Coordinates of N, CA and C in Angstrom, one line a residue:
I115 N 1.3 -1.2 -0.2 CA 0.2 0.0 0.1 C 1.1 1.0 0.0
Y116 N 0.3 1.9 -0.8 CA 0.7 3.4 -0.8 C 1.6 3.9 0.9
G117 N 2.3 4.2 1.0 CA 2.5 4.9 2.1 C 2.9 6.4 2.1
V118 N 2.2 6.9 3.7 CA 3.5 8.6 3.7 C 4.0 8.2 5.0
S119 N 4.9 8.5 4.7 CA 6.5 8.1 5.8 C 5.5 9.2 7.9
K120 N 6.5 8.8 8.4 CA 6.0 9.2 10.2 C 6.5 10.9 10.2
R121 N 8.0 10.7 9.0 CA 8.3 12.0 9.5 C 7.5 13.6 8.1
K122 N 6.9 12.8 6.8 CA 5.9 13.2 6.2 C 4.6 13.9 7.7
G123 N 4.4 12.8 7.8 CA 3.7 12.5 8.8 C 3.5 13.7 8.8
R124 N 4.7 13.8 10.2 CA 4.6 15.4 10.9 C 5.4 16.2 10.9
F125 N 5.4 16.6 9.4 CA 5.7 18.0 8.9 C 4.4 18.7 7.9
A126 N 3.0 17.3 7.4 CA 2.3 17.6 7.0 C 1.3 18.4 8.6
R127 N 0.9 17.6 9.6 CA 0.4 18.3 10.9 C 1.3 19.9 11.0
K128 N 2.5 19.6 11.1 CA 2.8 21.2 11.7 C 2.0 22.3 11.4
N129 N 2.5 21.6 10.0 CA 2.3 22.6 8.6 C 0.5 23.1 8.6
T130 N -0.2 22.1 9.3 CA -1.4 22.8 8.9 C -2.1 24.2 9.5
T131 N -2.6 24.9 9.5 CA -2.3 26.7 10.4 C -3.9 26.0 10.1
L132 N -4.6 25.3 10.4 CA -6.3 25.1 10.2 C -6.7 26.7 11.6
S133 N -6.8 27.6 11.2 CA -7.4 27.7 12.8 C -9.1 28.3 12.2
L134 N -9.9 28.5 12.7 CA -11.6 28.6 12.7 C -11.9 30.6 13.5
Q135 N -10.7 30.5 14.2 CA -12.1 31.3 15.1 C -11.7 32.8 14.0
K136 N -12.6 34.0 14.2 CA -13.6 34.5 14.0 C -11.9 35.9 13.3
D137 N -11.3 35.9 14.1 CA -10.3 37.2 14.1 C -9.4 37.2 13.9
H138 N -8.7 35.3 12.9 CA -7.6 34.7 12.4 C -7.6 35.2 11.0
P139 N -6.8 35.0 10.0 CA -6.8 34.7 8.8 C -7.0 33.2 8.7
K140 N -7.3 33.3 7.3 CA -8.0 31.9 6.9 C -6.8 31.2 6.1
P141 N -6.9 30.0 6.6 CA -6.4 28.9 7.3 C -5.5 28.9 5.8
D142 N -4.1 27.9 5.5 CA -3.1 28.0 5.1 C -3.1 26.1 3.7
F143 N -3.5 25.8 5.1 CA -3.3 24.8 4.6 C -4.6 23.1 5.7
F144 N -4.5 22.5 5.3 CA -5.6 21.2 5.2 C -4.9 19.5 5.4
V145 N -5.9 18.8 5.7 CA -4.9 17.4 5.6 C -6.3 16.3 5.9
I146 N -6.1 15.5 5.1 CA -6.9 14.6 4.4 C -5.9 13.3 4.9
S147 N -7.1 12.1 5.9 CA -6.6 10.7 5.8 C -6.7 10.2 4.8
R148 N -5.2 9.1 4.9 CA -4.6 9.2 3.2 C -5.7 8.0 2.5
A149 N -6.8 7.1 3.6 CA -7.2 6.2 3.2 C -8.4 6.5 1.9
F150 N -8.9 7.7 2.5 CA -9.6 8.7 1.3 C -8.9 9.5 0.5
V151 N -7.7 9.7 -0.3 CA -7.3 9.5 -1.0 C -7.0 8.5 -2.7
L152 N -6.2 7.0 -1.2 CA -6.6 6.0 -2.4 C -7.3 5.5 -3.1
A153 N -8.5 6.0 -2.6 CA -9.8 5.6 -3.2 C -10.8 6.7 -2.5
T154 N -12.1 7.1 -3.4 CA -12.8 8.5 -2.7 C -14.3 7.8 -2.2
L155 N -14.6 9.5 -1.4 CA -16.5 8.8 -1.8 C -17.3 8.7 -3.1
P156 N -18.1 8.1 -3.0 CA -18.8 8.2 -4.0 C -19.7 9.6 -5.1
H157 N -18.3 10.4 -5.7 CA -19.3 11.7 -6.8 C -21.2 12.3 -6.6
S158 N -21.7 11.1 -7.1 CA -23.7 11.4 -6.8 C -24.8 10.6 -5.3
K159 N -25.2 10.9 -5.8 CA -25.7 10.2 -3.9 C -26.0 8.5 -4.8
P160 N -25.7 7.6 -4.1 CA -25.8 6.1 -4.9 C -27.1 5.3 -4.9
D161 N -27.7 5.1 -5.2 CA -29.0 3.8 -4.8 C -29.0 2.7 -4.1
E162 N -27.1 2.3 -4.2 CA -26.8 1.3 -3.0 C -26.6 1.9 -2.1
L163 N -26.8 0.8 -0.8 CA -26.0 1.1 0.4 C -24.7 0.6 0.8
C164 N -24.4 -0.3 -0.3 CA -22.8 -0.1 -0.4 C -21.9 -0.2 -2.0
V165 N -21.0 0.2 -1.8 CA -20.4 0.9 -2.4 C -17.9 0.4 -2.3
K166 N -17.6 -0.5 -3.7 CA -16.6 -0.2 -3.9 C -15.4 0.4 -4.6
R167 N -14.8 1.2 -4.1 CA -13.1 1.1 -5.1 C -12.2 0.0 -5.5
K168 N -11.1 0.0 -6.8 CA -11.0 -0.3 -6.3 C -9.5 1.1 -6.7
N169 N -7.8 0.8 -6.9 CA -6.9 1.4 -6.8 C -6.1 0.0 -6.4
G170 N -5.6 -0.9 -7.8 CA -4.4 -1.8 -7.9 C -4.8 -2.0 -6.8
L171 N -4.5 -3.2 -6.2 CA -4.6 -4.5 -5.3 C -4.8 -3.7 -4.4
Y172 N -5.7 -2.3 -3.4 CA -5.8 -1.6 -2.6 C -7.4 -1.5 -3.2
T173 N -8.2 -2.1 -2.3 CA -9.9 -2.1 -2.8 C -10.8 -1.5 -1.0
L174 N -11.4 -0.1 -1.4 CA -12.3 0.0 -0.4 C -13.3 0.4 -0.7
T175 N -14.5 -0.7 1.0 CA -15.7 -1.0 1.1 C -16.2 0.1 1.5
M176 N -17.5 1.0 1.3 CA -18.0 1.7 2.1 C -19.3 1.0 2.3
T177 N -19.9 0.7 3.5 CA -21.7 0.4 4.0 C -22.4 1.2 4.5
A178 N -23.7 1.8 4.0 CA -24.7 2.1 5.4 C -25.0 2.2 6.1
N179 N -25.5 3.0 6.9 CA -26.7 3.1 8.1 C -27.9 2.7 7.5
P180 N -28.3 1.9 7.1 CA -29.6 2.5 6.2 C -30.5 3.4 7.1
H181 N -30.6 3.8 8.1 CA -31.2 4.4 8.7 C -31.0 6.0 7.2
Y182 N -29.3 6.8 7.4 CA -28.8 7.6 6.2 C -28.0 7.2 5.3
G183 N -28.1 6.0 5.0 CA -26.8 6.0 3.5 C -26.6 6.6 3.6
L184 N -25.5 7.0 1.9 CA -24.1 6.6 2.2 C -23.1 8.1 1.7
P185 N -22.6 9.0 2.3 CA -22.4 10.3 2.0 C -21.5 10.3 0.3
Y186 N -21.6 11.2 -0.2 CA -21.3 11.7 -1.7 C -21.2 13.2 -1.6
G187 N -20.7 13.0 -2.8 CA -20.6 15.4 -3.4 C -19.7 15.9 -3.4
A188 N -19.5 16.6 -2.8 CA -18.2 18.0 -2.6 C -18.3 18.0 -1.0
L189 N -20.1 18.0 -0.9 CA -20.0 18.7 0.5 C -19.9 17.9 1.5
A190 N -19.7 16.7 1.4 CA -19.2 15.7 1.9 C -17.3 15.7 2.2
R191 N -16.6 16.0 1.1 CA -15.6 15.8 1.3 C -15.3 16.8 1.5
I192 N -15.4 17.8 1.6 CA -15.2 19.1 2.8 C -15.1 18.6 4.2
L193 N -16.6 18.3 4.2 CA -16.8 17.4 5.8 C -16.0 17.0 6.2
L194 N -15.6 16.2 5.8 CA -14.6 15.5 6.0 C -13.2 15.1 5.9
I195 N -12.6 16.2 5.0 CA -12.2 17.7 5.2 C -12.0 18.3 6.5
Y196 N -12.9 18.7 7.2 CA -13.0 19.6 8.3 C -12.8 19.2 9.4
L197 N -13.3 17.2 9.4 CA -13.2 16.8 10.8 C -11.6 16.4 10.7
C198 N -11.1 16.1 9.6 CA -9.0 15.1 9.8 C -8.2 16.6 10.4
T199 N -8.7 16.9 10.0 CA -8.5 18.9 9.4 C -8.3 19.3 11.5
I200 N -9.4 19.4 11.7 CA -9.4 19.7 13.3 C -9.0 18.5 14.1
A201 N -9.3 17.3 14.2 CA -8.7 16.8 15.3 C -7.1 16.5 14.4
S202 N -6.0 16.5 13.7 CA -5.1 16.6 13.3 C -4.8 17.5 14.3
Q203 N -4.9 19.1 14.2 CA -5.1 20.2 15.0 C -4.4 20.0 16.0
N204 N -5.5 20.1 16.7 CA -6.0 19.6 18.4 C -5.8 18.7 18.6
E205 N -5.3 17.4 17.7 CA -4.1 15.8 19.0 C -5.3 15.1 19.5
S206 N -6.8 15.4 19.3 CA -7.4 15.0 20.2 C -8.6 14.0 18.9
P207 N -9.1 13.3 19.3 CA -10.0 12.8 18.3 C -12.1 13.4 18.6
E208 N -11.7 13.6 19.6 CA -13.3 14.6 20.1 C -13.1 15.7 19.2
I209 N -14.2 16.9 18.5 CA -14.6 17.6 18.3 C -15.8 18.4 17.9
S210 N -15.8 19.9 18.7 CA -17.2 21.2 19.2 C -17.0 21.4 17.6
L211 N -18.2 20.8 17.5 CA -18.9 22.1 16.3 C -19.6 23.5 16.4
G212 N -20.7 23.5 15.7 CA -21.7 24.7 16.3 C -20.2 26.5 15.1
H213 N -20.1 27.0 15.9 CA -19.2 28.3 15.3 C -18.0 28.2 14.4
S214 N -17.1 27.0 14.9 CA -16.3 26.7 13.8 C -16.4 25.9 12.7
L215 N -17.5 25.3 13.0 CA -18.0 24.1 12.0 C -18.3 25.7 10.9
T216 N -19.2 26.5 11.5 CA -20.0 27.4 10.3 C -18.7 28.7 10.2
A217 N -17.6 29.0 11.1 CA -16.3 29.5 10.2 C -15.9 28.8 9.3
F218 N -15.9 27.5 9.3 CA -15.0 26.8 8.3 C -16.2 26.8 7.2
I219 N -17.3 26.5 6.8 CA -18.4 26.7 5.8 C -17.8 28.1 5.3
K220 N -18.1 28.9 6.0 CA -18.1 30.5 5.0 C -16.5 30.8 4.8
K221 N -15.3 30.4 5.7 CA -14.5 30.5 4.2 C -14.0 30.2 3.0
L222 N -15.1 28.8 2.9 CA -15.2 28.3 1.8 C -16.5 29.1 0.5
S223 N -16.3 29.9 1.3 CA -17.1 30.5 0.2 C -18.7 30.1 -0.3
L224 N -19.2 28.9 0.9 CA -20.3 28.4 0.7 C -22.1 29.4 1.6
R225 N -23.0 29.0 0.9 CA -23.6 29.9 1.7 C -24.3 28.9 2.4
N226 N -24.6 29.5 3.8 CA -24.6 28.8 5.1 C -26.0 29.4 5.5
I227 N -27.0 28.8 4.6 CA -28.4 28.7 5.5 C -29.4 28.2 5.6
G228 N -30.5 28.6 6.3 CA -31.3 26.9 6.7 C -32.1 26.8 6.2
G229 N -33.1 26.2 6.4 CA -34.3 25.6 4.9 C -34.0 23.8 4.5
V230 N -34.5 23.5 4.4 CA -35.0 21.6 3.6 C -33.2 21.8 2.5
R231 N -33.8 22.7 1.5 CA -32.3 23.1 1.2 C -31.5 23.7 0.7
G232 N -31.5 24.8 1.8 CA -29.7 25.1 3.0 C -29.6 23.9 2.5
S233 N -27.7 25.1 2.3 CA -26.4 24.0 3.9 C -26.9 24.0 4.7
A234 N -27.4 24.1 5.8 CA -27.4 24.3 6.7 C -28.1 22.3 7.1
A235 N -28.7 22.3 6.6 CA -29.7 20.8 6.6 C -28.9 20.2 5.6
R236 N -28.2 20.4 4.3 CA -27.8 20.1 3.6 C -26.0 19.2 4.9
I237 N -25.4 19.7 6.0 CA -24.7 19.3 6.5 C -24.4 18.9 7.2
R238 N -26.0 18.7 7.1 CA -26.6 17.3 9.0 C -26.3 16.3 8.2
E239 N -26.9 16.4 8.1 CA -27.2 15.0 6.7 C -25.6 14.4 5.5
Q240 N -25.2 14.9 5.3 CA -23.6 14.9 5.1 C -23.0 14.1 6.3
L241 N -23.4 15.0 7.3 CA -22.8 14.6 8.8 C -22.5 13.2 9.0
M242 N -24.0 13.0 8.6 CA -25.1 12.0 10.0 C -24.5 10.2 8.9
R243 N -23.9 10.7 7.5 CA -23.8 10.5 7.0 C -22.7 9.5 7.1
L244 N -22.0 10.1 6.0 CA -20.0 9.9 6.9 C -20.3 9.4 8.5
L245 N -20.8 10.0 9.7 CA -20.5 9.4 11.0 C -20.8 7.8 10.9
T246 N -21.8 7.7 10.3 CA -22.3 6.2 10.2 C -22.6 5.3 9.2
C247 N -21.2 5.2 8.3 CA -20.9 4.5 7.2 C -20.0 3.6 8.7
S248 N -19.9 2.4 7.6 CA -18.5 1.4 8.4 C -17.6 1.1 6.9
I249 N -16.9 0.9 7.2 CA -15.4 1.6 6.2 C -15.1 0.3 6.5
S250 N -14.2 -0.3 4.9 CA -13.8 -2.1 5.1 C -12.1 -1.6 4.1
Y251 N -11.2 -1.6 4.9 CA -10.1 -1.6 4.0 C -9.3 -3.3 3.3
D252 N -9.3 -2.9 2.3 CA -8.3 -4.8 1.5 C -6.8 -4.4 1.1
Y253 N -6.8 -4.7 0.8 CA -4.4 -4.8 0.0 C -4.5 -6.3 0.1
H254 N -4.8 -6.6 -0.8 CA -5.3 -8.2 -1.5 C -3.5 -8.8 -3.0
D255 N -2.3 -9.2 -2.4 CA -1.5 -9.1 -3.5 C -1.6 -10.6 -3.6
K256 N -2.2 -11.3 -4.7 CA -1.6 -12.9 -5.2 C -0.7 -12.9 -5.5
K257 N 0.6 -12.7 -6.0 CA 2.1 -12.4 -6.8 C 2.8 -12.9 -5.5
N258 N 2.7 -11.9 -4.8 CA 3.3 -11.6 -3.4 C 2.9 -12.8 -1.7
G259 N 1.7 -13.1 -1.6 CA 1.4 -13.9 -0.1 C 0.9 -13.3 0.0
T260 N 0.1 -12.0 -0.2 CA -0.1 -11.0 1.1 C -1.6 -10.6 1.1
A261 N -2.0 -10.6 2.3 CA -3.5 -10.2 2.1 C -3.7 -9.4 3.7
E262 N -4.1 -7.9 3.5 CA -4.7 -7.7 5.2 C -6.0 -6.6 5.0
N263 N -6.0 -6.5 6.1 CA -8.0 -6.1 6.0 C -7.8 -5.1 7.4
D264 N -8.5 -3.9 7.3 CA -8.9 -3.0 7.9 C -10.2 -2.2 8.3
Q265 N -11.2 -2.7 9.3 CA -11.9 -2.0 9.3 C -12.5 -1.4 10.4
F266 N -13.4 0.3 10.2 CA -13.5 1.0 11.3 C -14.8 1.5 11.1
H267 N -15.7 2.5 11.7 CA -16.1 3.5 11.4 C -15.2 5.6 11.7
I268 N -15.8 5.8 11.1 CA -15.2 7.7 10.8 C -15.2 8.0 12.0
G269 N -16.5 8.2 12.9 CA -17.0 8.0 13.7 C -17.8 7.3 15.0
R270 N -17.3 7.7 16.6 CA -17.2 6.1 17.4 C -18.6 7.0 18.3
S271 N -18.8 8.6 17.9 CA -20.4 9.1 18.8 C -20.1 10.0 18.1
F272 N -21.4 11.2 17.8 CA -21.4 12.4 17.7 C -23.2 13.0 18.8
T273 N -22.9 14.6 19.0 CA -24.4 14.9 19.1 C -24.5 15.6 18.1
L274 N -25.6 16.1 17.9 CA -25.9 17.2 16.6 C -27.2 18.4 16.9
W275 N -27.3 19.0 17.7 CA -27.7 20.0 18.2 C -28.1 21.4 17.4
W276 N -29.8 21.6 17.1 CA -30.1 22.5 16.3 C -31.7 22.8 16.7
N277 N -32.1 24.0 16.1 CA -33.6 24.8 15.7 C -33.3 24.6 15.1
P278 N -34.6 23.8 14.5 CA -35.8 23.4 13.6 C -36.8 24.6 13.0
S279 N -37.0 25.2 14.0 CA -37.8 26.6 13.8 C -37.1 27.9 12.9
E280 N -36.1 27.4 13.5 CA -34.3 29.0 12.9 C -34.8 28.4 11.1
T281 N -35.7 28.8 10.0 CA -35.2 28.5 9.5 C -34.6 29.2 8.3
E282 N -34.3 30.5 9.1 CA -33.2 31.4 8.3 C -31.9 31.3 8.7
D283 N -31.7 29.8 9.7 CA -30.5 29.6 10.0 C -30.5 28.4 11.1
G284 N -30.7 27.3 10.2 CA -30.3 25.9 10.8 C -29.3 25.9 10.9
N285 N -28.1 26.6 11.5 CA -27.3 25.8 11.9 C -26.6 25.2 12.8
L286 N -26.0 24.5 13.3 CA -25.2 23.1 14.2 C -25.9 24.4 15.4
K287 N -25.3 24.4 17.2 CA -25.2 25.3 17.8 C -24.3 24.4 18.4
P288 N -23.4 25.9 19.1 CA -21.8 24.7 19.4 C -22.0 23.9 20.8
T289 N -23.1 23.1 21.7 CA -23.0 22.4 22.5 C -22.8 20.6 21.5
S290 N -22.5 21.2 20.2 CA -22.9 19.9 19.0 C -21.2 19.0 19.5
K291 N -21.0 17.9 18.8 CA -19.7 16.9 19.3 C -19.8 16.0 18.2
I292 N -18.4 15.9 18.3 CA -18.1 15.1 17.2 C -17.1 14.3 17.8
V293 N -16.7 12.4 17.6 CA -15.9 11.5 18.7 C -16.4 11.2 17.2
L294 N -14.3 11.3 16.6 CA -13.9 9.5 15.8 C -13.2 8.7 16.4
S295 N -13.8 8.2 15.7 CA -13.1 5.8 16.3 C -12.1 6.3 16.6
Q296 N -11.3 5.5 17.6 CA -9.4 5.5 17.9 C -9.0 4.8 17.0
D297 N -9.9 3.9 15.5 CA -9.1 3.5 14.7 C -9.1 4.3 13.8
F298 N -10.5 4.9 13.3 CA -9.6 6.0 11.9 C -9.5 7.5 12.4
Y299 N -8.9 8.1 13.8 CA -8.4 9.4 13.6 C -6.6 8.7 14.2
N300 N -6.0 6.9 14.0 CA -4.8 7.1 14.4 C -4.3 6.9 13.3
E301 N -4.9 6.4 12.1 CA -5.0 6.4 10.8 C -4.7 7.4 9.9
L302 N -5.7 8.3 10.5 CA -5.1 9.7 10.0 C -4.0 10.2 11.2
I303 N -3.7 10.3 12.2 CA -2.5 11.1 12.5 C -1.4 10.4 12.1
K304 N -1.2 9.4 11.5 CA 0.2 8.6 11.2 C 0.5 8.6 9.7
H305 N -0.9 8.7 8.8 CA -1.0 8.7 7.0 C -1.9 9.6 6.8
C306 N -1.6 11.1 7.3 CA -2.5 12.0 6.6 C -1.7 12.8 5.8
V307 N -2.6 13.7 4.8 CA -2.5 14.0 3.6 C -2.8 15.7 3.3
P308 N -0.7 16.4 2.9 CA -1.8 17.9 2.8 C -2.0 18.1 1.9
G309 N -3.0 19.8 2.2 CA -3.2 20.5 0.6 C -3.7 22.1 1.0
D310 N -3.6 22.1 0.4 CA -3.6 23.9 0.2 C -5.6 24.5 0.5
F311 N -5.3 25.6 1.4 CA -7.0 25.4 1.6 C -7.7 26.6 -0.2
D312 N -7.3 26.7 -0.7 CA -6.9 28.0 -2.1 C -7.5 27.3 -2.8
A313 N -6.2 25.9 -3.2 CA -7.2 25.4 -4.4 C -8.6 24.5 -3.5
L314 N -9.1 23.8 -2.2 CA -10.1 23.9 -1.6 C -11.2 24.4 -2.8
T315 N -11.0 25.9 -2.5 CA -11.8 26.9 -2.0 C -12.1 26.6 -3.4
A316 N -11.4 27.1 -4.8 CA -10.8 27.4 -6.0 C -12.2 25.9 -6.5
L317 N -11.9 25.1 -5.7 CA -12.7 23.6 -6.5 C -14.2 22.7 -5.7
R318 N -14.6 23.9 -5.0 CA -15.0 23.5 -4.0 C -16.5 22.7 -4.1
R319 N -17.0 22.7 -5.7 CA -18.2 22.3 -5.8 C -17.7 21.5 -6.7
S320 N -16.7 20.9 -7.1 CA -16.9 19.3 -7.9 C -16.2 18.5 -7.6
P321 N -17.4 17.6 -7.1 CA -15.8 16.2 -6.7 C -14.8 15.8 -6.6
L322 N -15.3 15.5 -8.6 CA -14.1 15.0 -9.1 C -12.7 15.8 -9.3
Q323 N -13.1 17.2 -8.9 CA -12.3 18.1 -9.5 C -11.1 17.9 -8.0
I324 N -11.9 18.0 -6.6 CA -11.3 17.9 -5.3 C -11.0 16.5 -5.5
D325 N -11.0 15.2 -5.5 CA -10.3 14.4 -5.4 C -8.7 14.2 -6.7
L326 N -9.1 14.6 -7.9 CA -8.0 14.8 -8.3 C -7.1 15.4 -7.7
Y327 N -8.0 16.8 -7.6 CA -6.4 18.0 -6.3 C -5.4 17.0 -5.9
I328 N -6.5 16.5 -4.5 CA -5.9 16.0 -3.7 C -4.9 15.3 -3.7
W329 N -5.1 13.7 -4.6 CA -4.9 12.7 -5.5 C -4.2 13.4 -5.9
L330 N -2.9 14.0 -6.8 CA -1.9 14.9 -7.1 C -1.2 14.9 -6.4
S331 N -1.6 15.0 -5.3 CA -0.8 16.3 -4.5 C -0.2 15.1 -3.6
Y332 N -1.1 14.4 -3.3 CA -0.6 13.4 -2.2 C 0.2 12.1 -3.6
R333 N 0.3 11.7 -4.6 CA 1.2 10.9 -5.8 C 2.3 11.8 -5.3
F334 N 2.6 13.4 -6.2 CA 4.0 13.9 -5.8 C 4.1 14.5 -4.8
F335 N 3.7 14.9 -3.4 CA 4.3 14.2 -2.0 C 5.2 13.4 -1.4
T336 N 4.4 11.8 -2.4 CA 5.1 11.1 -2.0 C 6.5 9.9 -2.8
L337 N 5.8 10.7 -4.2 CA 7.2 10.1 -4.7 C 8.2 10.1 -5.5
V338 N 8.8 9.3 -5.8 CA 10.1 9.5 -5.9 C 9.9 10.0 -8.0
P339 N 10.7 11.5 -8.3 CA 10.6 11.6 -9.5 C 10.6 10.7 -10.6
A340 N 12.2 9.9 -10.2 CA 12.0 9.3 -11.4 C 11.3 7.4 -12.2
K341 N 10.3 8.0 -10.4 CA 9.5 6.4 -10.6 C 8.0 7.0 -10.7
I342 N 7.9 7.5 -10.9 CA 6.1 8.1 -12.1 C 6.2 7.7 -13.1
P343 N 4.7 6.6 -13.3 CA 4.8 6.3 -14.0 C 4.2 6.8 -14.9
K344 N 4.8 6.3 -16.3 CA 3.5 7.0 -17.3 C 2.4 7.2 -17.4
N345 N 1.2 6.3 -16.7 CA 0.4 6.0 -16.7 C -0.3 6.5 -15.7
L346 N 0.5 7.5 -14.9 CA -0.6 7.4 -13.3 C -1.4 8.4 -13.5
F347 N -1.9 9.1 -14.1 CA -3.5 10.3 -14.2 C -4.2 8.9 -15.1
H348 N -4.4 8.0 -16.3 CA -5.7 7.6 -16.2 C -5.5 5.9 -15.0
H349 N -4.5 5.4 -14.2 CA -4.5 4.4 -13.8 C -5.4 5.1 -12.5
F350 N -5.0 6.9 -11.8 CA -6.3 7.4 -11.1 C -7.9 6.8 -11.6
L351 N -7.9 8.2 -12.8 CA -9.5 7.7 -13.6 C -9.8 6.8 -13.8
T352 N -9.2 6.1 -13.9 CA -10.7 4.3 -14.5 C -10.2 2.8 -12.8
G353 N -9.8 3.6 -11.8 CA -9.6 3.0 -10.5 C -9.5 3.6 -8.9
S354 N -9.1 4.8 -9.0 CA -9.8 5.7 -7.5 C -11.6 6.2 -7.7
V355 N -11.8 6.8 -8.5 CA -13.1 8.0 -8.5 C -13.9 6.8 -8.8
G356 N -13.4 5.3 -9.7 CA -14.6 4.3 -9.3 C -15.2 3.8 -10.7
T357 N -14.9 4.8 -12.4 CA -15.2 4.6 -13.4 C -14.3 5.3 -14.6
E358 N -14.5 5.3 -15.6 CA -13.8 5.4 -17.0 C -14.4 6.5 -17.9
R359 N -15.7 6.8 -17.1 CA -16.5 8.1 -17.7 C -15.8 9.1 -17.1
M360 N -14.9 8.9 -16.4 CA -14.8 10.3 -15.5 C -13.8 10.8 -16.5
M361 N -13.6 10.1 -17.8 CA -11.9 10.7 -18.8 C -12.3 11.2 -19.2
G362 N -14.0 11.3 -20.0 CA -14.8 12.3 -20.2 C -15.1 14.1 -19.5
M363 N -14.5 13.5 -18.5 CA -15.0 14.7 -17.7 C -13.6 16.2 -17.7
I364 N -12.8 15.7 -17.9 CA -11.3 16.0 -17.9 C -11.4 17.3 -18.8

């Protein structure tokens, strides 16, 4: 499995300067777990409750809680980045929401309104989808006789509070809290991948473009130039993102 060294992981966390205080400048860097770089979330709402993404010998399987469904789209990716960045910065799997999440969304220039179709409602929906799906990572190398598997949830628990009568501002209250699972948190701390916040802001409405940017950042962060394969870009499009149709979207 492609890896990020401990030294590079420490470098990425050290240089992740995300601050969500209102009087601080926009953050320069974010981080995301390597696991969701090697294989990505669905781009559109899936009809099924289980999806697979394959990248060479590596397979990611996501299974939904039937009550919530699977996370998908650009917003799910942005929220996953938020959770990874805050947990990495604070060096804790416990994340307090409310004002910090509101500030993060505003920094991305996303509309932050309530209502059935508003960002606040979609944020709550995608958060619950993310935190309740189960993840299975498989590495199967028949040639060398190796098989590895790891399974966990992104979230161990969450408590979300909002006022449903506030149609103009259905944001999560400051008392809302998320606790990441220890397995996911350990994976994040050991193998976090950095990215530029300005790039995320520019690509925020396209899940494919977010995936491409983060994946390319990861590959150039880890590869020795002489070993970069000629078919690197095609390999990603036909594997990690799950469909060859993506070739026509670039």
